[in-house]
């Protein structure tokens, strides 16, 4: 059944607006070419969108040709102003943008941990109002908020979460009261990071993928068939609570210390770095952990040390901080090191390409390099840039338990699970090169072990085909960490999976909040004004 004339006009208008949003100002001729519509149809829609105040002439085409230059049409950027907030435990980052997403003002608002709910909320709301004034926005149309914790899928409100400040839950209501008429949206920060990576970052060519957030805490976002999945209670991606081998205990409903968080959270990363003799800062948060990882990558690359040849299991911190997922609350490194189960010798030790540096480096390298973990027959896994040999059973995750008290792990000696599942000192002395680069390489190898354990669990359930390492730590590790995780994941899972370094890092939450606010504002404005006579 053909569309009615009004429906066809609405479809064509949204198509043209989407192209103008994606590509910037275009001429009528360019719109005709990109849409496939006839010249009269394009002329009608341009006139209609201009009359509705959605599009205006923003310049002229610079193409050299006879006659007058063609007019360039663009979205009316000041038709609405937007705000995006990245809510953190110790403060908020705010930006104000126009309807096409151009940032007009930014602000960072620290919030003291001892501040009460009222003063903390007032401080943030006042900062949003100042940023809007600086941007020249008389009013804000839509405000997008990214926050740690669970979002109630029924109400859209941030649920009460242990370990997170009470003012987080009061912020949206306060903004709604002070910004009458504004649309306020709240979304989990890791979900927003995934949306941003899909639109502007490492997952632009994927409609199914999982983002692992590695920052102060750990989290995951799941996008299946182009749709962000939140779960029945909004808890999809609570990977910090995922029970994994290599921790000193099991997680509980209120404590993720025995879960994946204990292997890949900031406190765990810094404790692991200290166990490898690397300098670590006193502050325990995502940026601090990212700085240590970035330095390790730089040192290992400068010296040519192969992180792929590092120990399969190194000392790990014990209990991690409680009650936080991807949030950035206060945390301190846990107790003494415990082993992380590995998967036997790496590709660089036993397979082709040994000694060639970081295994898994894709041809061409660069920030966009991708790594594939794929099965290549029984007992082997194919990895771009190197081959991992040996069946998963040797040193596999299954059945490995932390050593008893009094073992070498308690004394900080690196431990690897042997073929029979019992711990043994690893690696051999001839594989323990000295120097900062080598220490950094071994640290990165051990970090990749822990990250791969969580990634393998997610892959086994969802088979996403692609895992993006996001957050500050994921971005800091870059293609080196992605390659190491891909290599280890190939030994843990038979499912072919790309591992990619996130392209947006710590800015992904703010970008996701802005994109969400822009989509909502454009959808309302475009639909509302097009329906007017």
XYZ file of C-alpha atoms in Angstrom:
533
model
C 0.000 0.000 0.000
C 1.593 3.296 -1.082
C 2.172 6.015 1.493
C -0.259 8.901 1.640
C 1.024 12.268 0.379
C 1.389 13.607 3.925
C 3.294 10.507 5.062
C 5.562 10.675 2.032
C 6.312 14.340 2.739
C 7.153 13.569 6.376
C 9.484 10.739 5.334
C 11.244 12.908 2.757
C 11.594 15.804 5.203
C 13.177 13.585 7.882
C 15.507 12.078 5.290
C 16.686 15.534 4.214
C 17.085 16.743 7.796
C 19.073 13.640 8.664
C 21.449 14.270 5.765
C 21.891 17.903 6.768
C 22.654 16.776 10.329
C 25.150 14.154 9.196
C 26.907 16.008 6.380
C 26.397 19.680 7.186
C 25.041 22.323 4.786
C 24.039 21.036 1.347
C 22.706 22.520 -1.862
C 19.369 21.485 -3.324
C 21.272 19.666 -6.045
C 23.262 17.703 -3.483
C 20.076 16.804 -1.622
C 18.597 15.569 -4.901
C 21.628 13.414 -5.568
C 21.772 11.965 -2.035
C 18.039 11.309 -1.643
C 17.231 10.201 -5.175
C 14.195 12.487 -5.161
C 13.141 14.564 -8.128
C 14.129 18.198 -8.417
C 10.553 19.490 -7.828
C 10.167 17.256 -4.751
C 13.447 18.542 -3.286
C 12.420 22.148 -4.011
C 9.115 21.565 -2.201
C 10.709 20.028 0.873
C 13.347 22.765 1.128
C 10.604 25.394 0.973
C 8.539 23.490 3.538
C 11.432 23.053 5.995
C 12.451 26.702 5.601
C 8.921 27.905 6.325
C 8.820 25.664 9.419
C 11.967 27.323 10.769
C 14.012 24.101 10.627
C 16.277 24.996 7.697
C 17.732 28.240 6.401
C 20.241 29.486 3.852
C 23.674 29.488 5.494
C 25.868 30.357 2.520
C 26.582 29.648 -1.108
C 28.310 26.826 -2.905
C 31.914 27.573 -3.807
C 31.881 25.404 -6.909
C 33.170 27.210 -9.997
C 30.431 27.237 -12.590
C 28.475 29.575 -14.788
C 25.637 31.537 -13.302
C 24.913 32.307 -9.673
C 26.259 30.094 -6.933
C 23.878 27.522 -5.487
C 22.445 28.226 -2.064
C 23.627 26.114 0.843
C 20.916 24.992 3.257
C 21.642 24.057 6.861
C 19.749 23.195 10.019
C 18.780 26.190 12.156
C 21.348 25.516 14.867
C 19.995 28.033 17.359
C 16.499 26.615 17.073
C 17.124 24.880 20.403
C 19.870 24.668 23.000
C 20.917 21.500 24.770
C 22.875 20.580 27.876
C 24.770 17.382 28.644
C 25.987 16.312 32.085
C 28.500 13.644 33.047
C 27.691 13.023 36.702
C 30.561 11.689 38.769
C 30.919 10.858 42.422
C 33.091 13.904 43.056
C 31.479 16.348 40.663
C 29.855 16.998 37.299
C 31.091 18.006 33.855
C 28.621 20.202 31.954
C 28.443 21.373 28.371
C 25.875 23.391 26.455
C 25.459 22.988 22.698
C 23.198 24.054 19.871
C 20.855 21.860 17.866
C 23.570 20.543 15.544
C 25.756 19.600 18.488
C 28.265 22.468 18.369
C 29.590 22.994 21.912
C 29.115 26.585 23.083
C 30.102 26.428 26.761
C 31.684 23.954 29.166
C 32.127 23.775 32.932
C 33.530 21.381 35.515
C 31.910 21.416 38.948
C 33.668 19.683 41.858
C 31.425 18.453 44.670
C 32.997 17.821 48.050
C 32.296 14.383 49.452
C 31.091 15.920 52.710
C 28.569 18.214 51.059
C 24.937 17.496 51.835
C 22.388 16.671 49.171
C 20.903 20.189 49.042
C 24.179 22.120 48.684
C 25.569 19.605 46.187
C 22.506 19.785 43.956
C 22.402 23.584 44.158
C 26.046 23.796 43.121
C 25.452 21.669 40.035
C 22.204 23.364 38.983
C 23.801 26.785 39.318
C 26.687 25.644 37.119
C 24.255 24.488 34.431
C 22.485 27.856 34.534
C 25.815 29.721 34.247
C 26.904 27.588 31.292
C 23.603 28.210 29.526
C 23.978 31.959 30.047
C 27.559 31.850 28.754
C 26.335 30.013 25.645
C 23.695 32.665 25.004
C 20.841 30.238 25.572
C 17.748 31.904 27.015
C 16.316 28.490 27.755
C 17.413 24.867 27.432
C 15.218 22.594 25.379
C 16.668 19.229 26.497
C 19.146 18.119 29.167
C 20.834 14.729 28.890
C 22.359 13.282 32.065
C 24.791 10.376 32.254
C 25.194 8.870 35.726
C 26.509 5.697 37.346
C 23.947 3.280 38.696
C 20.742 1.686 37.482
C 17.977 3.479 35.620
C 14.451 2.281 36.326
C 13.104 1.293 32.880
C 9.527 2.101 33.936
C 10.092 5.618 35.286
C 13.434 6.617 33.764
C 14.663 7.644 37.225
C 18.008 6.806 38.754
C 17.547 4.053 41.316
C 19.048 4.155 44.778
C 22.475 2.486 44.715
C 24.794 1.691 47.577
C 28.086 3.538 47.390
C 26.776 6.417 45.272
C 26.027 9.921 46.645
C 22.405 10.680 47.497
C 22.503 13.935 45.534
C 22.696 11.989 42.266
C 19.069 10.923 42.628
C 17.867 14.448 43.436
C 19.594 16.192 40.560
C 17.101 15.489 37.749
C 14.130 16.738 39.786
C 16.009 19.886 40.796
C 16.930 20.628 37.186
C 13.327 20.122 36.117
C 12.165 22.593 38.752
C 14.738 25.246 37.872
C 14.503 24.789 34.095
C 10.758 24.855 33.399
C 9.851 23.437 30.032
C 13.156 21.576 29.600
C 13.084 17.865 28.832
C 15.301 15.994 31.311
C 16.616 12.535 30.432
C 18.785 10.279 32.609
C 20.742 7.299 31.313
C 23.383 4.977 32.708
C 26.838 6.285 31.859
C 28.129 3.073 30.296
C 25.081 2.858 28.035
C 25.744 6.414 26.882
C 29.382 5.563 26.202
C 28.261 2.687 23.983
C 25.859 4.925 22.053
C 28.654 7.432 21.485
C 31.091 4.738 20.334
C 28.474 3.450 17.898
C 27.766 6.898 16.467
C 31.205 8.503 16.560
C 33.769 5.983 17.797
C 35.053 2.459 17.411
C 31.723 0.702 16.703
C 30.446 2.831 13.836
C 30.216 -0.200 11.539
C 28.601 -2.532 14.091
C 24.956 -2.957 15.026
C 25.782 -5.697 17.551
C 28.599 -5.266 20.072
C 29.430 -5.058 23.760
C 31.300 -2.187 25.345
C 33.386 -3.031 28.397
C 33.860 0.085 30.498
C 37.224 0.092 32.246
C 37.585 3.137 34.458
C 37.205 3.700 38.166
C 34.738 0.839 38.119
C 33.732 -1.702 35.523
C 30.564 -1.998 33.507
C 29.219 -3.208 30.213
C 26.717 -1.969 27.674
C 24.995 -4.333 25.274
C 23.826 -3.292 21.802
C 22.044 -6.043 19.866
C 20.700 -5.497 16.341
C 21.155 -1.761 16.750
C 19.134 -1.562 19.984
C 20.592 -0.767 23.398
C 19.433 -3.470 25.809
C 18.655 -2.430 29.384
C 17.077 -5.550 30.887
C 13.964 -6.055 33.002
C 15.279 -3.943 35.876
C 17.722 -1.773 33.948
C 20.642 -3.882 35.124
C 22.003 -5.283 31.860
C 25.766 -4.905 31.988
C 26.345 -5.143 35.745
C 29.527 -6.996 34.927
C 31.295 -5.754 38.048
C 29.249 -8.335 39.961
C 30.088 -11.140 37.534
C 31.600 -14.060 39.506
C 34.989 -14.859 37.991
C 37.961 -17.009 38.962
C 41.005 -15.275 40.358
C 39.330 -13.339 43.157
C 39.478 -14.004 46.874
C 35.707 -14.355 47.325
C 32.374 -14.321 45.552
C 30.461 -11.075 45.008
C 27.288 -10.337 46.951
C 24.215 -8.245 46.246
C 25.885 -5.258 47.922
C 29.580 -5.940 47.295
C 31.177 -6.477 43.893
C 34.577 -7.052 45.515
C 34.594 -10.714 44.524
C 33.431 -10.055 40.977
C 35.019 -8.841 37.760
C 35.449 -5.427 39.393
C 38.233 -6.953 41.511
C 40.185 -7.804 38.349
C 39.715 -4.687 36.233
C 38.586 -1.748 38.403
C 40.951 1.156 39.017
C 41.995 -0.126 42.438
C 42.849 -3.507 40.920
C 44.792 -1.929 38.051
C 46.886 0.228 40.384
C 47.513 -2.624 42.802
C 48.587 -4.829 39.911
C 50.939 -2.126 38.641
C 52.522 -1.785 42.092
C 52.999 -5.562 42.231
C 55.032 -5.270 39.020
C 57.208 -2.514 40.443
C 55.620 0.312 38.487
C 55.148 3.735 40.113
C 51.525 4.384 41.084
C 49.725 7.547 42.220
C 48.081 7.885 45.616
C 44.693 8.786 44.125
C 42.607 5.775 43.114
C 40.336 6.652 40.194
C 39.931 6.074 36.482
C 42.315 8.805 35.257
C 45.049 7.623 37.665
C 44.727 4.025 36.496
C 44.683 5.209 32.887
C 47.912 7.143 33.431
C 49.700 4.029 34.689
C 48.432 1.956 31.752
C 49.410 4.651 29.271
C 52.933 4.822 30.696
C 53.259 1.030 30.541
C 52.210 1.003 26.893
C 54.667 3.775 26.095
C 57.572 2.090 27.889
C 56.848 -1.340 26.455
C 56.591 0.073 22.938
C 59.770 2.127 23.302
C 61.832 -0.884 24.412
C 60.189 -3.383 22.080
C 59.174 -5.564 25.030
C 56.528 -8.134 24.169
C 53.589 -8.066 26.487
C 52.326 -11.187 24.760
C 55.168 -13.128 26.300
C 54.341 -12.076 29.843
C 53.106 -14.317 32.552
C 49.670 -15.756 32.147
C 48.888 -14.923 35.752
C 50.341 -12.261 37.941
C 49.607 -11.007 41.430
C 46.265 -9.289 41.728
C 44.726 -7.174 44.430
C 42.249 -8.716 46.776
C 38.860 -7.251 47.680
C 37.801 -4.243 45.715
C 35.627 -1.354 46.876
C 31.965 -2.077 47.401
C 28.740 -0.995 45.827
C 29.868 0.658 42.627
C 29.630 -0.365 39.018
C 30.876 2.159 36.520
C 30.760 4.960 39.053
C 33.763 6.778 40.361
C 33.340 6.646 44.105
C 36.157 6.603 46.626
C 38.107 3.345 46.610
C 41.328 2.015 47.973
C 43.386 -0.895 46.757
C 42.471 -4.144 48.409
C 44.576 -6.700 50.178
C 47.451 -8.845 49.023
C 47.738 -10.297 45.532
C 45.787 -13.330 44.409
C 46.319 -15.202 41.149
C 44.423 -14.625 37.934
C 44.012 -17.775 35.892
C 45.775 -17.648 32.567
C 45.733 -19.736 29.459
C 49.228 -21.121 29.079
C 52.066 -19.700 26.972
C 51.222 -16.877 24.645
C 51.482 -16.760 20.878
C 54.695 -14.820 21.105
C 56.261 -17.674 23.094
C 55.168 -20.680 21.105
C 53.648 -19.782 17.762
C 54.658 -18.045 14.562
C 55.627 -14.454 15.063
C 57.363 -15.123 18.373
C 59.557 -12.221 19.337
C 57.806 -9.824 16.978
C 56.518 -7.566 19.740
C 52.898 -7.298 20.792
C 50.932 -10.213 19.386
C 47.616 -9.387 17.803
C 48.754 -6.154 16.158
C 46.669 -5.706 13.061
C 48.367 -4.844 9.778
C 48.639 -1.125 9.449
C 48.283 -0.525 13.195
C 46.925 2.845 14.203
C 44.273 3.787 16.692
C 41.627 2.074 14.619
C 43.393 -1.296 14.551
C 41.154 -4.259 15.256
C 41.957 -7.669 16.611
C 40.126 -10.893 15.931
C 39.816 -13.798 18.317
C 38.712 -16.717 16.149
C 38.940 -20.483 16.385
C 41.123 -22.144 13.768
C 40.561 -25.808 14.378
C 40.945 -27.978 17.470
C 43.535 -26.821 19.919
C 44.461 -23.587 18.212
C 43.160 -20.050 17.877
C 43.914 -17.703 15.021
C 44.866 -14.149 15.941
C 45.679 -11.324 13.548
C 49.451 -10.980 13.660
C 50.160 -14.243 15.506
C 48.853 -17.706 16.307
C 48.056 -19.028 19.733
C 48.758 -22.725 20.134
C 47.541 -25.211 22.686
C 44.075 -26.295 23.669
C 42.091 -24.191 26.063
C 42.269 -26.922 28.637
C 45.876 -26.204 29.523
C 45.649 -23.349 31.962
C 41.992 -22.698 31.208
C 39.793 -20.681 33.512
C 37.483 -23.523 34.446
C 38.170 -25.176 37.761
C 40.974 -22.859 38.857
C 40.795 -21.760 42.490
C 42.863 -19.164 44.334
C 45.757 -20.743 46.242
C 45.455 -21.384 49.944
C 46.807 -18.897 52.442
C 50.529 -19.215 52.856
C 51.165 -19.974 49.179
C 53.485 -17.963 46.998
C 50.613 -15.713 45.922
C 50.371 -14.304 49.421
C 53.986 -13.247 49.197
C 53.479 -11.368 45.952
C 55.145 -14.006 43.736
C 53.469 -14.300 40.317
C 51.443 -17.498 40.095
C 50.085 -19.373 37.089
C 47.549 -22.172 37.067
C 49.298 -25.355 35.976
C 47.920 -28.001 33.663
C 46.314 -29.792 36.587
C 44.796 -26.599 37.955
C 47.298 -26.266 40.789
C 49.206 -22.987 41.108
C 52.830 -22.858 40.091
C 55.381 -20.055 40.005
C 55.449 -18.344 36.605
C 57.056 -17.339 34.351
C 60.432 -19.077 34.161
C 63.432 -16.858 34.920
C 64.543 -16.816 31.287
C 61.260 -15.095 30.424
C 61.627 -12.357 33.031
C 63.504 -9.536 31.281
C 64.499 -6.586 33.433
C 63.730 -2.903 32.875
C 60.764 -0.590 32.950
C 59.629 -1.616 29.472
C 59.632 -5.273 30.384
C 57.886 -4.630 33.699
C 55.267 -2.622 31.835
C 54.841 -5.424 29.311
C 54.319 -8.000 32.027
C 51.848 -5.692 33.774
C 49.875 -5.251 30.540
C 49.867 -9.010 29.979
C 48.487 -9.620 33.462
C 45.895 -6.870 33.036
C 44.815 -8.411 29.739
C 44.399 -11.757 31.495
C 41.851 -10.287 33.879
C 39.991 -8.297 31.223
C 39.779 -11.361 28.986
C 38.153 -13.385 31.779
C 35.230 -10.943 31.923
C 35.077 -10.573 28.141
C 34.961 -14.347 27.665
C 31.974 -14.646 29.972
C 30.082 -11.969 28.061
C 30.990 -13.471 24.688
C 29.871 -16.947 25.762
C 26.382 -15.651 26.584
C 25.802 -12.977 23.932
C 28.129 -13.820 21.009
C 28.340 -10.118 20.063
C 31.122 -10.541 17.517
C 32.791 -7.366 18.774
C 34.005 -6.139 22.159
C 35.003 -2.485 22.562
C 37.302 -1.589 25.451
C 35.991 1.761 26.643
C 36.554 4.057 29.579
C 39.757 5.792 30.550
C 41.729 2.570 30.995
C 40.460 1.026 27.768
C 41.423 4.131 25.821
C 44.823 4.320 27.526
C 45.594 0.689 26.680
C 44.678 1.347 23.069
C 45.464 -1.180 20.379
C 48.137 -2.806 22.541
C 45.721 -3.833 25.284
C 43.048 -4.691 22.699
C 45.474 -7.008 20.930
C 46.471 -8.737 24.151
C 42.849 -9.232 25.187
C 42.005 -10.587 21.718
C 44.822 -13.113 21.963
C 43.685 -14.352 25.357
C 40.028 -14.319 24.376
C 40.855 -16.591 21.444
C 42.117 -19.173 23.902
C 39.092 -18.877 26.166
C 36.231 -18.791 23.642
C 35.508 -20.642 20.394
C 33.378 -17.729 19.144
C 35.093 -15.335 16.689
C 35.202 -11.923 18.333
C 36.849 -8.648 17.380
C 38.390 -6.635 20.187
C 38.671 -2.910 19.540
C 40.061 -0.026 21.522
C 37.432 2.611 22.287
C 37.853 5.785 20.305
C 36.372 8.276 22.776
C 37.733 7.285 26.183
C 36.553 9.300 29.167
C 34.656 11.770 26.971
C 32.292 9.063 25.705
C 29.720 9.590 28.480
C 29.424 13.314 27.810
C 29.233 12.743 24.053
C 26.563 10.100 24.563
C 24.534 12.416 26.792
C 24.740 15.182 24.181
C 23.796 12.861 21.313
C 20.812 11.579 23.295
C 19.649 15.116 24.104
C 20.101 16.198 20.488
C 18.141 13.231 19.136
C 15.249 13.882 21.493
C 15.152 17.596 20.748
C 15.383 17.130 16.990
C 12.728 14.440 17.001
C 10.302 16.671 18.865
C 11.074 19.834 16.919
C 11.065 18.213 13.513
C 7.868 16.282 14.132
C 6.082 19.177 15.824
C 6.879 21.890 13.312
C 6.305 19.694 10.276
C 2.765 18.957 11.490
C 1.847 22.639 11.592
C -0.282 23.925 8.703
